[in-house]
Short mmCIF file of C-alpha atoms and ligand atoms in Angstrom, two decimals:
data_model
loop_
_atom_site.label_atom_id
_atom_site.label_comp_id
_atom_site.label_asym_id
_atom_site.label_seq_id
_atom_site.Cartn_x
_atom_site.Cartn_y
_atom_site.Cartn_z
CA MET A 1 15.32 -28.63 16.55
CA LYS A 2 12.62 -29.02 19.16
CA ILE A 3 10.40 -30.44 16.45
CA ALA A 4 12.93 -32.88 15.06
CA ASN A 5 13.57 -34.06 18.65
CA LYS A 6 9.83 -34.71 18.98
CA LYS A 7 9.53 -32.34 21.97
CA VAL A 8 6.72 -30.50 20.25
CA THR A 9 4.80 -31.17 17.05
CA ALA A 10 4.69 -28.85 14.07
CA GLU A 11 0.92 -28.99 14.31
CA ARG A 12 1.02 -27.68 17.89
CA LEU A 13 3.29 -24.78 16.89
CA VAL A 14 1.11 -23.85 13.94
CA ARG A 15 -2.08 -24.07 16.02
CA ASP A 16 -0.54 -21.78 18.66
CA ALA A 17 0.58 -19.28 16.04
CA LEU A 18 -2.85 -19.21 14.41
CA GLU A 19 -4.52 -18.77 17.78
CA LYS A 20 -2.27 -15.81 18.61
CA ALA A 21 -2.93 -14.32 15.18
CA ARG A 22 -6.66 -14.49 15.84
CA HIS A 23 -6.20 -13.11 19.36
CA PHE A 24 -4.44 -10.02 17.98
CA SER A 25 -6.83 -9.55 15.05
CA ASP A 26 -7.59 -5.93 16.06
CA TYR A 27 -3.96 -5.00 15.16
CA HIS A 28 -4.70 -5.67 11.45
CA ILE A 29 -1.51 -7.63 11.00
CA PHE A 30 -2.71 -10.14 8.42
CA THR A 31 -4.42 -9.70 5.07
CA PHE A 32 -4.97 -13.47 4.90
CA LEU A 33 -4.61 -16.39 7.32
CA ASP A 34 -4.03 -19.77 5.73
CA GLU A 35 -5.39 -21.96 8.50
CA GLU A 36 -6.09 -25.08 6.46
CA GLY A 37 -2.98 -24.89 4.30
CA ALA A 38 -0.67 -24.28 7.27
CA LEU A 39 -2.15 -27.12 9.32
CA ALA A 40 -1.93 -29.51 6.38
CA ARG A 41 1.76 -28.63 5.91
CA ALA A 42 2.37 -29.12 9.64
CA ARG A 43 0.80 -32.58 9.64
CA GLU A 44 2.90 -33.51 6.62
CA ILE A 45 6.07 -32.55 8.48
CA ASP A 46 5.01 -34.38 11.66
CA ALA A 47 4.32 -37.49 9.57
CA ARG A 48 7.77 -37.32 8.00
CA ILE A 49 9.41 -37.00 11.41
CA ALA A 50 7.38 -39.92 12.74
CA LYS A 51 8.70 -42.03 9.84
CA GLY A 52 12.24 -40.96 10.68
CA GLU A 53 12.65 -39.02 7.43
CA LYS A 54 15.01 -36.08 7.21
CA VAL A 55 13.40 -32.66 7.56
CA GLY A 56 14.70 -29.17 6.76
CA ARG A 57 16.36 -26.62 9.01
CA LEU A 58 13.10 -24.70 9.44
CA ALA A 59 10.84 -27.74 9.76
CA GLY A 60 7.55 -26.73 11.34
CA VAL A 61 8.58 -23.13 12.06
CA PRO A 62 5.58 -20.82 11.53
CA TYR A 63 6.30 -17.61 9.64
CA ALA A 64 4.46 -14.65 8.17
CA LEU A 65 4.83 -13.52 4.56
CA LYS A 66 4.64 -9.88 3.57
CA ASP A 67 1.79 -9.69 1.09
CA ASN A 68 3.98 -8.57 -1.80
CA PHE A 69 5.64 -12.00 -2.20
CA LEU A 70 4.10 -14.22 -4.86
CA SER A 71 3.15 -17.71 -3.84
CA GLU A 72 0.45 -20.05 -4.95
CA ARG A 73 -1.12 -19.91 -1.50
CA GLY A 74 -3.67 -17.11 -1.09
CA GLU A 75 -4.08 -13.94 -3.11
CA THR A 76 -1.07 -11.66 -3.46
CA THR A 77 -2.56 -8.18 -3.08
CA ALA A 78 0.40 -5.99 -1.98
CA SER A 79 -2.39 -4.41 0.16
CA ALA A 80 -3.66 -2.70 -2.97
CA HIS A 81 -7.23 -2.77 -4.29
CA ILE A 82 -5.93 -3.15 -7.85
CA LEU A 83 -4.45 -6.57 -7.02
CA GLU A 84 -7.46 -7.88 -5.14
CA GLY A 85 -8.47 -11.27 -6.49
CA PHE A 86 -5.04 -11.98 -7.97
CA THR A 87 -3.65 -15.45 -7.34
CA SER A 88 -0.15 -16.03 -8.55
CA PRO A 89 0.79 -18.96 -10.76
CA VAL A 90 4.40 -18.72 -9.54
CA THR A 91 6.19 -18.74 -6.20
CA ALA A 92 8.97 -16.30 -5.28
CA THR A 93 12.42 -17.92 -5.13
CA SER A 94 12.87 -16.78 -1.50
CA VAL A 95 9.55 -18.33 -0.49
CA ALA A 96 10.38 -21.58 -2.29
CA LYS A 97 13.72 -21.75 -0.43
CA LEU A 98 12.11 -21.19 2.98
CA GLU A 99 9.44 -23.78 2.31
CA ALA A 100 11.96 -26.30 1.03
CA GLU A 101 13.49 -26.13 4.52
CA GLY A 102 10.08 -26.84 6.07
CA ALA A 103 8.99 -23.34 7.17
CA ILE A 104 5.21 -22.95 7.33
CA MET A 105 3.52 -19.74 6.19
CA ILE A 106 0.54 -19.07 8.45
CA GLY A 107 -0.55 -15.90 6.72
CA ARG A 108 0.20 -12.84 4.62
CA THR A 109 0.92 -9.52 6.28
CA ASN A 110 -0.32 -5.99 5.73
CA LEU A 111 1.82 -3.28 4.11
CA ASP A 112 1.52 0.17 2.60
CA ALA A 113 0.03 -0.55 -0.84
CA PHE A 114 2.88 -1.57 -3.17
CA ALA A 115 5.27 -0.85 -0.25
CA HIS A 116 4.89 2.92 -0.70
CA GLY A 117 5.07 4.41 2.76
CA SER A 118 6.59 4.49 6.22
CA SER A 119 3.63 3.67 8.44
CA THR A 120 1.41 0.96 6.86
CA GLU A 121 -1.37 3.55 6.80
CA ASN A 122 -1.40 3.57 2.99
CA SER A 123 -2.86 0.05 2.97
CA TYR A 124 -6.21 -0.53 1.24
CA PHE A 125 -7.08 -2.74 4.22
CA GLY A 126 -6.41 -0.08 6.88
CA PRO A 127 -3.39 0.50 9.14
CA THR A 128 -1.55 -2.05 11.27
CA LEU A 129 -1.19 -0.94 14.91
CA ASN A 130 2.09 -0.68 16.78
CA ALA A 131 2.90 -3.67 19.01
CA PHE A 132 3.71 -1.41 21.98
CA ASP A 133 1.07 1.30 21.65
CA LYS A 134 -2.14 0.82 19.70
CA THR A 135 -2.53 4.55 19.09
CA ARG A 136 0.72 4.56 17.12
CA VAL A 137 1.81 3.36 13.71
CA ALA A 138 3.56 0.06 13.08
CA GLY A 139 6.02 1.75 10.75
CA GLY A 140 6.25 0.70 7.16
CA SER A 141 5.95 -0.45 4.67
CA SER A 142 6.40 -3.93 6.23
CA GLY A 143 4.33 -3.01 9.31
CA GLY A 144 2.35 -6.26 9.49
CA SER A 145 5.47 -8.44 9.41
CA ALA A 146 7.24 -6.41 12.12
CA VAL A 147 4.25 -6.57 14.48
CA ALA A 148 3.71 -10.29 13.80
CA VAL A 149 7.22 -10.97 15.13
CA ALA A 150 7.08 -8.36 17.92
CA LEU A 151 3.85 -9.86 19.32
CA ASP A 152 5.46 -13.28 19.13
CA ILE A 153 2.86 -14.68 16.76
CA VAL A 154 5.55 -16.15 14.51
CA GLU A 155 9.28 -16.83 14.79
CA PHE A 156 10.13 -14.74 11.76
CA ALA A 157 8.57 -12.80 8.91
CA THR A 158 9.66 -11.72 5.47
CA GLY A 159 9.95 -8.12 4.36
CA THR A 160 11.09 -5.97 1.49
CA ASP A 161 13.24 -2.88 1.92
CA THR A 162 13.42 -0.35 -0.89
CA GLY A 163 14.22 2.61 1.34
CA GLY A 164 13.81 1.44 4.92
CA SER A 165 10.69 -0.72 4.91
CA ILE A 166 12.25 -3.48 6.99
CA ARG A 167 14.52 -1.45 9.25
CA GLN A 168 12.06 1.28 10.26
CA PRO A 169 9.14 -0.97 11.30
CA ALA A 170 11.65 -3.27 13.03
CA SER A 171 12.90 -0.30 15.06
CA PHE A 172 9.33 0.88 15.84
CA ASN A 173 8.49 -2.57 17.25
CA GLY A 174 11.70 -3.65 18.97
CA VAL A 175 12.80 -6.52 16.72
CA TYR A 176 15.72 -7.23 14.38
CA GLY A 177 15.22 -6.25 10.74
CA PHE A 178 17.79 -6.84 8.02
CA LYS A 179 18.18 -5.26 4.61
CA PRO A 180 20.96 -7.26 2.94
CA THR A 181 23.42 -6.11 0.29
CA TYR A 182 21.55 -5.46 -2.96
CA GLY A 183 21.38 -8.75 -4.85
CA CYS A 184 21.92 -11.07 -1.88
CA ILE A 185 18.42 -12.56 -2.07
CA SER A 186 16.54 -13.09 -5.32
CA ARG A 187 13.81 -10.58 -6.15
CA TYR A 188 12.10 -13.07 -8.45
CA GLY A 189 8.43 -13.30 -7.53
CA VAL A 190 8.37 -10.18 -5.40
CA VAL A 191 6.05 -7.35 -6.46
CA ALA A 192 8.48 -4.79 -7.87
CA MET A 193 8.63 -1.32 -6.38
CA ALA A 194 11.98 0.17 -7.48
CA SER A 195 14.07 -2.55 -9.08
CA SER A 196 17.45 -0.91 -8.44
CA THR A 197 16.91 -0.59 -4.68
CA ASP A 198 14.42 -3.39 -3.78
CA CYS A 199 15.85 -5.93 -1.32
CA VAL A 200 14.29 -8.97 0.31
CA GLY A 201 15.04 -9.45 4.01
CA PHE A 202 13.68 -10.63 7.35
CA PHE A 203 12.36 -9.76 10.79
CA THR A 204 13.61 -11.94 13.65
CA LYS A 205 14.00 -11.90 17.41
CA THR A 206 17.72 -12.76 17.38
CA PRO A 207 20.83 -12.28 15.21
CA GLU A 208 21.27 -16.07 15.16
CA ASP A 209 17.91 -16.55 13.45
CA MET A 210 18.78 -13.80 10.97
CA ASP A 211 22.03 -15.55 10.09
CA LEU A 212 20.22 -18.86 9.54
CA LEU A 213 17.56 -17.29 7.32
CA MET A 214 20.17 -15.43 5.29
CA SER A 215 22.16 -18.60 4.72
CA ILE A 216 19.00 -20.28 3.44
CA ALA A 217 17.50 -17.51 1.31
CA SER A 218 20.49 -15.87 -0.35
CA GLY A 219 22.39 -16.99 -3.44
CA LYS A 220 22.47 -16.90 -7.20
CA ASP A 221 19.13 -17.28 -8.96
CA PRO A 222 19.01 -17.68 -12.73
CA LYS A 223 15.63 -15.94 -12.60
CA ASP A 224 17.17 -12.74 -11.19
CA MET A 225 20.25 -11.54 -13.04
CA THR A 226 21.21 -9.16 -10.21
CA THR A 227 21.73 -11.91 -7.62
CA LEU A 228 25.12 -12.47 -6.01
CA ASP A 229 26.73 -15.89 -5.66
CA ASP A 230 26.40 -16.63 -1.99
CA TYR A 231 25.96 -15.36 1.54
CA TYR A 232 29.50 -14.13 1.61
CA ASP A 233 31.65 -14.93 4.61
CA ASP A 234 34.74 -12.75 4.82
CA SER A 235 35.28 -13.82 8.45
CA LYS A 236 35.83 -10.20 9.15
CA ILE A 237 34.55 -10.30 12.68
CA GLU A 238 37.95 -10.75 14.34
CA LYS A 239 39.28 -7.81 12.37
CA VAL A 240 36.59 -5.32 13.37
CA LYS A 241 38.12 -2.44 15.27
CA LYS A 242 36.60 0.84 14.23
CA ILE A 243 32.94 1.83 14.28
CA GLY A 244 31.88 5.08 12.66
CA ILE A 245 29.13 7.43 13.73
CA ILE A 246 27.81 10.06 11.33
CA THR A 247 28.16 13.60 12.70
CA GLU A 248 25.44 14.98 10.38
CA PHE A 249 22.88 12.79 12.14
CA ASP A 250 23.65 14.21 15.58
CA ASN A 251 21.35 17.24 15.59
CA GLU A 252 18.04 18.52 16.98
CA SER A 253 16.00 16.97 14.18
CA VAL A 254 16.75 13.61 15.80
CA ASP A 255 14.88 12.68 19.00
CA VAL A 256 17.03 13.16 22.13
CA GLU A 257 16.27 9.73 23.51
CA ILE A 258 17.42 8.14 20.25
CA ARG A 259 20.66 10.13 20.34
CA GLU A 260 21.12 9.03 23.94
CA ALA A 261 20.58 5.39 22.96
CA LEU A 262 23.26 5.73 20.28
CA LYS A 263 25.70 7.23 22.78
CA LYS A 264 25.04 4.39 25.22
CA LYS A 265 25.80 1.78 22.56
CA CYS A 266 28.98 3.66 21.65
CA GLU A 267 30.05 3.53 25.31
CA LEU A 268 29.34 -0.18 25.35
CA LEU A 269 31.49 -0.70 22.26
CA LYS A 270 34.31 1.42 23.73
CA SER A 271 34.22 -0.66 26.90
CA LYS A 272 34.74 -3.73 24.70
CA GLY A 273 37.81 -2.15 23.11
CA TYR A 274 36.38 -0.79 19.86
CA GLU A 275 37.29 2.64 18.62
CA ILE A 276 34.46 5.06 17.82
CA VAL A 277 35.29 7.30 14.87
CA GLU A 278 33.31 10.42 14.00
CA LEU A 279 32.62 10.56 10.27
CA SER A 280 31.38 13.45 8.26
CA MET A 281 29.31 12.24 5.29
CA PRO A 282 28.01 15.43 3.68
CA ALA A 283 26.78 13.71 0.49
CA LEU A 284 24.10 11.93 2.53
CA LYS A 285 22.15 15.19 2.63
CA TYR A 286 21.21 14.49 -1.01
CA ALA A 287 19.96 10.98 -0.24
CA LEU A 288 16.32 11.79 0.43
CA ALA A 289 15.95 13.99 -2.67
CA ALA A 290 17.81 11.50 -4.87
CA TYR A 291 15.69 8.66 -3.52
CA TYR A 292 12.36 10.43 -4.01
CA ILE A 293 13.27 11.05 -7.68
CA THR A 294 14.92 7.73 -8.56
CA VAL A 295 12.36 5.53 -6.82
CA PRO A 296 9.18 7.16 -8.22
CA ALA A 297 10.76 6.94 -11.70
CA GLU A 298 11.14 3.18 -11.27
CA VAL A 299 7.76 2.90 -9.55
CA ALA A 300 6.02 4.62 -12.48
CA SER A 301 7.39 2.09 -14.92
CA ASN A 302 6.90 -0.95 -12.65
CA LEU A 303 3.26 -0.03 -11.94
CA SER A 304 2.40 0.52 -15.60
CA ARG A 305 1.61 -3.19 -15.93
CA TYR A 306 -1.52 -2.90 -13.74
CA ASP A 307 -4.10 -2.06 -16.36
CA GLY A 308 -7.25 -3.98 -15.41
CA VAL A 309 -6.53 -6.62 -18.04
CA ARG A 310 -3.79 -8.80 -16.66
CA TYR A 311 -4.14 -8.72 -12.89
CA GLY A 312 -6.78 -8.57 -10.16
CA PHE A 313 -9.34 -5.79 -10.03
CA ARG A 314 -11.06 -4.24 -13.10
CA SER A 315 -13.32 -1.19 -12.99
CA LYS A 316 -16.94 -1.91 -13.81
CA ASP A 317 -17.63 1.56 -15.21
CA ALA A 318 -15.41 1.45 -18.26
CA ASN A 319 -16.92 1.43 -21.72
CA ASP A 320 -13.79 1.47 -23.90
CA LEU A 321 -10.17 0.44 -23.57
CA ASP A 322 -8.82 3.84 -22.52
CA SER A 323 -11.40 4.29 -19.80
CA LEU A 324 -10.81 0.69 -18.69
CA TYR A 325 -7.15 1.56 -18.05
CA GLY A 326 -7.92 4.96 -16.59
CA LYS A 327 -10.77 4.00 -14.29
CA THR A 328 -9.15 0.77 -13.10
CA ARG A 329 -5.98 2.65 -12.18
CA ASP A 330 -7.91 5.52 -10.62
CA GLU A 331 -10.05 3.25 -8.45
CA GLY A 332 -7.40 0.60 -7.83
CA PHE A 333 -4.38 2.61 -6.68
CA MET A 334 -4.06 4.50 -3.38
CA SER A 335 -3.28 8.26 -3.47
CA GLU A 336 0.37 7.61 -2.57
CA ASN A 337 0.72 5.19 -5.51
CA LYS A 338 -0.72 7.80 -7.86
CA ARG A 339 1.52 10.52 -6.44
CA ARG A 340 4.58 8.41 -7.22
CA ILE A 341 3.37 7.51 -10.71
CA MET A 342 2.92 11.21 -11.46
CA ILE A 343 6.26 12.27 -9.96
CA GLY A 344 8.01 9.40 -11.70
CA ASN A 345 6.62 10.21 -15.14
CA PHE A 346 7.39 13.88 -14.58
CA VAL A 347 11.06 13.37 -13.67
CA LEU A 348 11.52 11.05 -16.65
CA SER A 349 9.79 13.28 -19.17
CA SER A 350 11.81 14.99 -21.87
CA GLY A 351 12.71 18.48 -20.77
CA PHE A 352 12.84 17.48 -17.10
CA TYR A 353 14.94 14.32 -17.31
CA ASP A 354 18.28 16.19 -17.17
CA ALA A 355 17.16 18.47 -14.37
CA TYR A 356 15.77 15.71 -12.15
CA PHE A 357 16.44 12.08 -12.99
CA LEU A 358 19.97 12.57 -14.29
CA LYS A 359 20.89 14.84 -11.38
CA ALA A 360 19.52 12.28 -8.93
CA ALA A 361 21.60 9.59 -10.63
CA LYS A 362 24.71 11.75 -10.17
CA ALA A 363 23.88 12.36 -6.51
CA ARG A 364 23.48 8.60 -6.13
CA THR A 365 27.03 8.11 -7.41
CA LEU A 366 28.30 10.63 -4.85
CA ILE A 367 26.52 8.69 -2.10
CA ILE A 368 28.03 5.40 -3.29
CA GLU A 369 31.49 7.03 -3.23
CA GLU A 370 30.84 8.54 0.21
CA TYR A 371 30.14 5.10 1.66
CA ALA A 372 33.20 3.65 -0.07
CA LYS A 373 35.35 6.39 1.48
CA ALA A 374 33.77 5.87 4.90
CA PHE A 375 34.54 2.15 4.81
CA GLU A 376 38.21 2.93 4.16
CA GLN A 377 38.22 4.54 7.61
CA VAL A 378 35.90 2.29 9.62
CA ASP A 379 34.65 -1.29 9.57
CA PHE A 380 30.98 -0.59 10.28
CA ILE A 381 28.80 2.44 10.92
CA LEU A 382 26.18 2.81 13.66
CA THR A 383 23.29 5.26 13.19
CA PRO A 384 19.69 5.71 14.21
CA VAL A 385 17.17 4.10 11.86
CA SER A 386 14.73 6.99 11.90
CA PRO A 387 14.67 10.41 13.55
CA ASN A 388 11.88 9.49 15.98
CA PRO A 389 10.17 6.54 17.63
CA ALA A 390 6.74 5.37 16.38
CA PHE A 391 4.48 8.33 15.75
CA LYS A 392 0.71 8.62 16.22
CA LEU A 393 -1.71 7.12 13.71
CA GLY A 394 -2.92 9.89 11.42
CA GLU A 395 -0.09 12.26 12.37
CA LYS A 396 1.72 12.22 9.02
CA VAL A 397 -0.48 10.37 6.59
CA ASP A 398 -1.89 13.53 5.00
CA ASP A 399 1.50 15.22 4.79
CA PRO A 400 3.66 13.35 2.27
CA ILE A 401 6.75 15.47 2.95
CA ALA A 402 6.61 14.74 6.69
CA MET A 403 6.25 11.04 5.85
CA TYR A 404 9.20 11.16 3.41
CA LEU A 405 11.38 12.84 6.06
CA GLU A 406 10.93 9.70 8.17
CA ASP A 407 13.29 7.99 5.72
CA MET A 408 16.21 10.43 5.95
CA MET A 409 18.52 7.91 7.62
CA SER A 410 17.44 4.77 5.84
CA VAL A 411 17.31 5.49 2.10
CA SER A 412 21.02 6.16 1.46
CA LEU A 413 21.81 2.48 2.13
CA ASN A 414 19.46 1.38 -0.63
CA LEU A 415 20.90 3.91 -3.07
CA ALA A 416 24.39 2.60 -2.29
CA GLY A 417 23.35 -1.07 -2.16
CA VAL A 418 25.00 -1.60 1.25
CA PRO A 419 23.53 -3.80 4.02
CA GLY A 420 21.88 -2.48 7.18
CA LEU A 421 20.70 -4.33 10.27
CA ALA A 422 18.16 -2.67 12.57
CA ILE A 423 18.79 -3.75 16.14
CA PRO A 424 16.67 -3.12 19.25
CA ALA A 425 18.38 -0.52 21.46
CA GLY A 426 16.14 -0.02 24.47
CA LYS A 427 13.00 2.00 24.96
CA THR A 428 11.97 5.62 25.45
CA LYS A 429 10.62 6.77 28.82
CA ALA A 430 7.16 6.38 27.31
CA GLY A 431 7.94 2.72 26.61
CA LEU A 432 8.39 2.90 22.84
CA PRO A 433 11.14 0.80 21.24
CA ILE A 434 14.25 2.52 19.89
CA GLY A 435 16.16 1.05 16.97
CA LEU A 436 19.67 1.64 15.70
CA GLN A 437 21.15 0.38 12.46
CA LEU A 438 24.50 -1.18 11.82
CA VAL A 439 25.71 -0.45 8.31
CA GLY A 440 28.49 -2.32 6.52
CA PRO A 441 30.22 -2.33 3.15
CA ARG A 442 28.70 -4.37 0.33
CA ARG A 443 28.90 -8.10 1.02
CA SER A 444 29.72 -7.73 4.71
CA ASP A 445 26.30 -9.20 5.57
CA LYS A 446 27.43 -12.18 7.57
CA SER A 447 30.00 -10.34 9.67
CA LEU A 448 27.56 -7.47 10.20
CA ILE A 449 25.00 -9.84 11.70
CA GLU A 450 27.69 -11.57 13.73
CA PHE A 451 29.02 -8.24 15.01
CA SER A 452 25.55 -7.12 16.14
CA LYS A 453 25.88 -9.59 19.04
CA GLU A 454 28.45 -7.19 20.52
CA LEU A 455 25.68 -4.65 20.97
CA ILE A 456 23.38 -6.82 23.08
N1 LIG B 1 9.38 4.61 3.24
C1 LIG B 1 10.04 4.45 1.99
C2 LIG B 1 9.14 4.81 0.85
O1 LIG B 1 8.00 5.08 1.10
C3 LIG B 1 10.57 3.07 1.85
C4 LIG B 1 9.59 2.09 1.35
C5 LIG B 1 10.16 0.72 1.20
O2 LIG B 1 11.28 0.45 1.63
N2 LIG B 1 9.41 -0.13 0.54
O3 LIG B 1 9.55 4.85 -0.27
#
């Protein structure tokens, strides 16, 4: 708006964003800054405004793109060595939609390689630092995007959430992070992690911005058969009365200050006339196990395409085709990628399929049914995003199980396909942001975002 009203030029906004990005370079937020491209786009928009031409709803707004979205600008590496040097011939549908409205990508952000992780420490380019404490992790996998918004470098950033990768870094850095209903935003042109749980979403500073971005990015895409028709508006907001809290999440494994923050928000809701309903959701205890079987299975097949022939990096030591595949994959993937490829192939292998993959699929159905039952009793659910605030760099990176436990409250939403909005909910005594997540039934995205304003 400010730009269309000629109060500030797009070029000025982009220059400021780039300057801030450079100023915070020690946080390792960006894998690539597109200074020339972004400035050229900004001048183009300013010229159109000067001529009185119509510009889009995001005209001149600088944003950051998680580096697992394909676009013709810059290499798409997914923070993995194996994709280094890869420039995409196509642009993701979500990116094309944002750019059609005039948004300007200033750079690509760091992530755990192939989005495998909860801290952004699994990146080939090194970890992103937390916006509030440089000795702590940014969260992950979309750590770079969360910190880019938290440090006010850009107005918004894109993310992907397969099991918490938007919500957890949002909560570690005190910003809004939304994982929509599965299928709301096209996955076309996004580096696939686990196709049945991958969701595209955003980091913003306000619910209003989230609503605007959702209305722009969501919708049917012929290039992604799983997309839903529209950003559904059931105008439910007036009807919201009951908010559920999950009793199984109220225990010592969850940080006291986070439990306190949840109680405070419940008090706030009660004072506004909402009823808080205690829900028992015992099937959620299977979520982490079901996730860490289902997702590696999909990861193993999605990552099989990186063979040193078609994309990016190729090992120099290979002397025949088999060693070309083997060495490229050995040198190009991070340990966490390899761990998931091995687990995934194991749980899918004959003899183990029934015991692992099939069982996980059954547990997933129970979780879907558990959410359906819960939403017969309440309109939305409020829970912590993760059991603790941002942890120290290096604390969990060598202990995969500890890292996986980070995701105990986030992954069930992806298995069930329901939307979740991470909202800032104050800080710990040590000054670290606390995040809570609002969870709604499938396709309640718009009312969920609208309702989050009640929690401010
Ligand atoms: N932390 C989860 C994992 O490592 C989620 C990752 C994601 O959402 N991309 O699988």
